[in-house]
Amino acid sequence: MKKRKLDMILEQLEGFSAPDPRLEQYATPAPIASELLYSALLRGDLEGTVCDLGCGTGILAIGAALLGARSVVGVELDGSALKTAKENARLLGVDIELVRGEVASIALKNVSSVIMNPPFGAQKGSSGDRAFLRKATEMGEVVYSIHNAGSEGFIRRFVEPCKVEEVQKIAFPLKRSFKFHSRDVKVIEVELYRIFCG
Ligand code: SAH
């Protein structure tokens, strides 16, 4: 499947109906999700069992399944997000496993790749992406993770002895819908990490 096609499919998915700010529920924009998924696909990292930590409404998990991952499991704390993920998968006829659970306490075996867009806020002392990075590097051979621009120093230290192998900067134009300024665009910049644990 071409990237543009994946983009278009992912664009159609239902997002969070009532996002919970405490859980930092923010659906990954389709172009960023495609960027992560293609990056993983091209490196042969979508071949085995793929785990989406904090899968929310399922965009990364569903995208991985569409790109041919052997099996995909999404883990999410929020039951209502999981319900949407399930419906999104059903509408696309994609088979993924969805598990309700707290990231720090799940135990999954034989995970080859972890893909995630964890809650941000590392440098503000939030435990959010630390718990995610800890579990992801413990579980997966390779981890693809999205973080705020400027996180590299922290991530490199935090994931040791795993290694940050690539940091890809992604700029994404987010359209704003003002009444009189419909073309106003805000560019958000994020970093996509490939972390290798072996
Ligand atoms: N992966 C989705 C959602 C990203 S937002 C996407 O890319 O669109 C982060 C997700 O992590 C939210 O759905 C939130 O509910 C979930 N989350 C936050 N803390 C969690 C925790 N401790 N355990 C499991 N899921 C958690």
CSV table of C-alpha atoms and ligand atoms in Angstrom, one decimal:
chain,number,residue,atom,x,y,z
A,1,MET,CA,0.0,0.0,0.0
A,2,LYS,CA,1.3,3.5,-0.9
A,3,LYS,CA,1.9,5.9,1.9
A,4,ARG,CA,-0.6,8.4,0.5
A,5,LYS,CA,-3.3,5.7,0.5
A,6,LEU,CA,-2.5,4.8,4.1
A,7,ASP,CA,-2.7,8.5,5.0
A,8,MET,CA,-6.2,8.7,3.5
A,9,ILE,CA,-7.5,5.6,5.2
A,10,LEU,CA,-6.1,6.7,8.6
A,11,GLU,CA,-7.6,10.1,8.1
A,12,GLN,CA,-11.1,8.6,8.2
A,13,LEU,CA,-10.7,7.0,11.6
A,14,GLU,CA,-12.8,8.2,14.5
A,15,GLY,CA,-10.8,10.1,17.2
A,16,PHE,CA,-11.4,10.6,20.9
A,17,SER,CA,-15.0,11.6,21.6
A,18,ALA,CA,-14.3,13.2,24.9
A,19,PRO,CA,-10.5,13.4,25.3
A,20,ASP,CA,-9.3,13.2,28.9
A,21,PRO,CA,-6.6,15.8,29.5
A,22,ARG,CA,-5.2,13.9,32.5
A,23,LEU,CA,-4.5,11.0,30.2
A,24,GLU,CA,-3.0,13.4,27.6
A,25,GLN,CA,-5.4,11.9,25.0
A,26,TYR,CA,-4.3,13.4,21.7
A,27,ALA,CA,-4.8,11.3,18.5
A,28,THR,CA,-1.8,11.2,16.3
A,29,PRO,CA,-2.5,13.1,13.1
A,30,ALA,CA,-2.7,10.7,10.1
A,31,PRO,CA,0.4,12.0,8.3
A,32,ILE,CA,2.5,11.6,11.4
A,33,ALA,CA,1.1,8.1,12.1
A,34,SER,CA,2.0,7.2,8.4
A,35,GLU,CA,5.5,8.6,8.8
A,36,LEU,CA,6.1,6.3,11.9
A,37,LEU,CA,4.5,3.3,10.3
A,38,TYR,CA,6.4,3.6,7.0
A,39,SER,CA,9.6,4.2,8.8
A,40,ALA,CA,9.0,0.9,10.6
A,41,LEU,CA,7.9,-0.9,7.5
A,42,LEU,CA,10.9,0.1,5.5
A,43,ARG,CA,13.3,-1.2,8.2
A,44,GLY,CA,11.5,-4.5,8.4
A,45,ASP,CA,10.1,-3.7,11.8
A,46,LEU,CA,6.5,-4.5,11.1
A,47,GLU,CA,6.9,-8.2,10.5
A,48,GLY,CA,6.4,-9.8,13.9
A,49,THR,CA,4.2,-9.0,16.8
A,50,VAL,CA,3.6,-5.3,17.1
A,51,CYS,CA,2.4,-3.6,20.3
A,52,ASP,CA,0.9,-0.2,20.4
A,53,LEU,CA,1.2,1.2,23.9
A,54,GLY,CA,-1.6,3.6,24.8
A,55,CYS,CA,-3.3,2.8,21.6
A,56,GLY,CA,-6.2,5.3,22.2
A,57,THR,CA,-8.6,5.1,19.2
A,58,GLY,CA,-6.2,2.8,17.4
A,59,ILE,CA,-4.6,4.7,14.6
A,60,LEU,CA,-1.1,3.2,15.0
A,61,ALA,CA,-2.3,-0.3,15.7
A,62,ILE,CA,-4.7,-0.3,12.8
A,63,GLY,CA,-2.1,1.2,10.5
A,64,ALA,CA,0.4,-1.5,11.5
A,65,ALA,CA,-2.2,-4.2,10.7
A,66,LEU,CA,-2.9,-2.6,7.3
A,67,LEU,CA,0.8,-2.7,6.5
A,68,GLY,CA,0.9,-6.4,7.2
A,69,ALA,CA,2.1,-6.9,10.7
A,70,ARG,CA,1.7,-10.6,11.7
A,71,SER,CA,-0.2,-9.7,14.9
A,72,VAL,CA,-1.0,-6.4,16.6
A,73,VAL,CA,-2.0,-5.8,20.2
A,74,GLY,CA,-3.1,-2.4,21.5
A,75,VAL,CA,-2.9,-1.6,25.2
A,76,GLU,CA,-5.1,1.2,26.6
A,77,LEU,CA,-6.3,2.4,30.0
A,78,ASP,CA,-9.4,4.1,28.8
A,79,GLY,CA,-12.4,1.8,28.0
A,80,SER,CA,-14.2,4.4,25.9
A,81,ALA,CA,-11.1,5.0,23.7
A,82,LEU,CA,-10.8,1.2,23.3
A,83,LYS,CA,-14.4,1.0,22.2
A,84,THR,CA,-13.7,3.5,19.4
A,85,ALA,CA,-10.5,1.6,18.5
A,86,LYS,CA,-12.6,-1.6,18.2
A,87,GLU,CA,-15.1,0.0,16.0
A,88,ASN,CA,-12.4,1.7,13.8
A,89,ALA,CA,-10.8,-1.8,13.3
A,90,ARG,CA,-14.2,-3.4,12.6
A,91,LEU,CA,-15.0,-0.8,9.9
A,92,LEU,CA,-11.8,-1.4,8.2
A,93,GLY,CA,-12.0,-5.2,8.6
A,94,VAL,CA,-8.7,-5.3,10.4
A,95,ASP,CA,-7.9,-7.9,13.1
A,96,ILE,CA,-6.2,-6.5,16.1
A,97,GLU,CA,-6.2,-7.5,19.8
A,98,LEU,CA,-7.1,-4.8,22.3
A,99,VAL,CA,-6.2,-5.1,25.9
A,100,ARG,CA,-7.4,-2.8,28.7
A,101,GLY,CA,-4.7,-2.1,31.1
A,102,GLU,CA,-2.2,0.2,32.8
A,103,VAL,CA,1.0,0.5,30.8
A,104,ALA,CA,3.3,0.0,33.8
A,105,SER,CA,1.6,-3.3,34.8
A,106,ILE,CA,1.0,-5.2,31.6
A,107,ALA,CA,3.1,-8.2,30.7
A,108,LEU,CA,3.1,-9.2,27.1
A,109,LYS,CA,5.5,-11.8,25.6
A,110,ASN,CA,7.2,-12.1,22.3
A,111,VAL,CA,6.7,-8.5,21.2
A,112,SER,CA,9.1,-7.6,18.4
A,113,SER,CA,8.2,-4.0,17.9
A,114,VAL,CA,6.6,-1.4,20.1
A,115,ILE,CA,5.0,1.6,18.4
A,116,MET,CA,3.6,4.5,20.5
A,117,ASN,CA,2.7,8.1,20.8
A,118,PRO,CA,3.0,8.4,24.6
A,119,PRO,CA,1.8,11.2,26.8
A,120,PHE,CA,4.3,14.0,26.5
A,121,GLY,CA,5.8,16.0,29.4
A,122,ALA,CA,9.0,14.2,30.2
A,123,GLN,CA,10.9,17.3,31.1
A,124,LYS,CA,8.1,18.7,33.2
A,125,GLY,CA,8.5,15.7,35.5
A,126,SER,CA,5.3,14.0,34.4
A,127,SER,CA,5.7,10.3,34.8
A,128,GLY,CA,3.8,9.9,31.5
A,129,ASP,CA,6.3,9.0,28.9
A,130,ARG,CA,8.8,7.6,31.4
A,131,ALA,CA,6.5,4.7,32.2
A,132,PHE,CA,5.8,4.2,28.5
A,133,LEU,CA,9.5,4.2,27.6
A,134,ARG,CA,10.4,1.9,30.4
A,135,LYS,CA,7.8,-0.7,29.4
A,136,ALA,CA,8.5,-0.3,25.7
A,137,THR,CA,12.2,-0.9,26.0
A,138,GLU,CA,11.7,-3.8,28.5
A,139,MET,CA,9.3,-5.5,26.1
A,140,GLY,CA,10.3,-4.8,22.5
A,141,GLU,CA,13.4,-5.4,20.4
A,142,VAL,CA,12.8,-2.1,18.7
A,143,VAL,CA,10.7,0.9,19.7
A,144,TYR,CA,9.2,3.7,17.6
A,145,SER,CA,8.1,6.6,19.7
A,146,ILE,CA,7.0,10.2,19.1
A,147,HIS,CA,8.2,12.9,21.4
A,148,ASN,CA,8.3,16.7,21.7
A,149,ALA,CA,11.0,18.5,19.8
A,150,GLY,CA,14.1,18.8,22.0
A,151,SER,CA,13.7,15.5,23.9
A,152,GLU,CA,16.8,13.8,22.5
A,153,GLY,CA,19.2,14.2,25.5
A,154,PHE,CA,16.6,13.0,27.9
A,155,ILE,CA,15.6,10.0,25.8
A,156,ARG,CA,19.1,8.9,25.1
A,157,ARG,CA,20.0,8.8,28.8
A,158,PHE,CA,16.6,7.3,29.8
A,159,VAL,CA,16.6,4.3,27.5
A,160,GLU,CA,20.1,3.1,28.2
A,161,PRO,CA,21.4,0.4,27.6
A,162,CYS,CA,19.1,0.5,24.6
A,163,LYS,CA,20.3,2.8,21.9
A,164,VAL,CA,18.6,5.7,20.0
A,165,GLU,CA,19.4,4.8,16.4
A,166,GLU,CA,17.5,7.5,14.6
A,167,VAL,CA,15.8,10.7,15.3
A,168,GLN,CA,13.6,11.9,12.5
A,169,LYS,CA,12.2,15.5,12.8
A,170,ILE,CA,8.7,15.8,11.5
A,171,ALA,CA,7.0,19.1,10.8
A,172,PHE,CA,3.4,19.0,10.4
A,173,PRO,CA,1.1,21.8,9.4
A,174,LEU,CA,-2.0,21.8,11.6
A,175,LYS,CA,-4.9,23.7,10.1
A,176,ARG,CA,-6.7,26.1,12.3
A,177,SER,CA,-10.3,26.8,11.7
A,178,PHE,CA,-10.8,30.5,12.5
A,179,LYS,CA,-13.8,32.1,11.0
A,180,PHE,CA,-11.9,34.7,9.0
A,181,HIS,CA,-8.6,33.1,8.7
A,182,SER,CA,-9.3,29.7,7.4
A,183,ARG,CA,-5.9,29.3,5.8
A,184,ASP,CA,-4.0,30.0,9.0
A,185,VAL,CA,-1.7,27.1,9.7
A,186,LYS,CA,0.3,26.3,12.8
A,187,VAL,CA,3.3,24.0,12.3
A,188,ILE,CA,3.9,21.5,15.0
A,189,GLU,CA,7.2,19.8,15.2
A,190,VAL,CA,7.8,16.4,16.8
A,191,GLU,CA,10.6,13.9,16.9
A,192,LEU,CA,10.2,10.3,15.9
A,193,TYR,CA,12.7,8.0,17.6
A,194,ARG,CA,13.8,4.5,16.6
A,195,ILE,CA,15.2,2.9,19.7
A,196,PHE,CA,17.0,-0.4,19.4
A,197,CYS,CA,17.2,-2.9,22.3
A,198,GLY,CA,18.1,-6.1,20.5
B,1,SAH,N1,-1.8,6.0,20.3
B,1,SAH,C1,-2.9,6.9,20.2
B,1,SAH,C2,-3.2,7.7,21.4
B,1,SAH,C3,-2.1,8.6,21.8
B,1,SAH,S1,-2.5,9.6,23.2
B,1,SAH,C4,-2.7,7.7,18.9
B,1,SAH,O1,-1.6,7.6,18.4
B,1,SAH,O2,-3.6,8.4,18.4
B,1,SAH,C5,-1.9,8.6,24.6
B,1,SAH,C6,-2.8,7.5,25.0
B,1,SAH,O3,-2.2,6.8,26.1
B,1,SAH,C7,-4.2,7.9,25.4
B,1,SAH,O4,-5.1,7.1,24.7
B,1,SAH,C8,-4.2,7.6,26.9
B,1,SAH,O5,-5.5,7.2,27.3
B,1,SAH,C9,-3.2,6.5,27.1
B,1,SAH,N2,-2.6,6.4,28.4
B,1,SAH,C10,-2.2,7.4,29.1
B,1,SAH,N3,-1.7,6.9,30.3
B,1,SAH,C11,-1.8,5.6,30.2
B,1,SAH,C12,-1.4,4.5,31.1
B,1,SAH,N4,-0.8,4.8,32.3
B,1,SAH,N5,-1.7,3.2,30.7
B,1,SAH,C13,-2.3,3.0,29.5
B,1,SAH,N6,-2.7,3.9,28.7
B,1,SAH,C14,-2.4,5.2,29.0
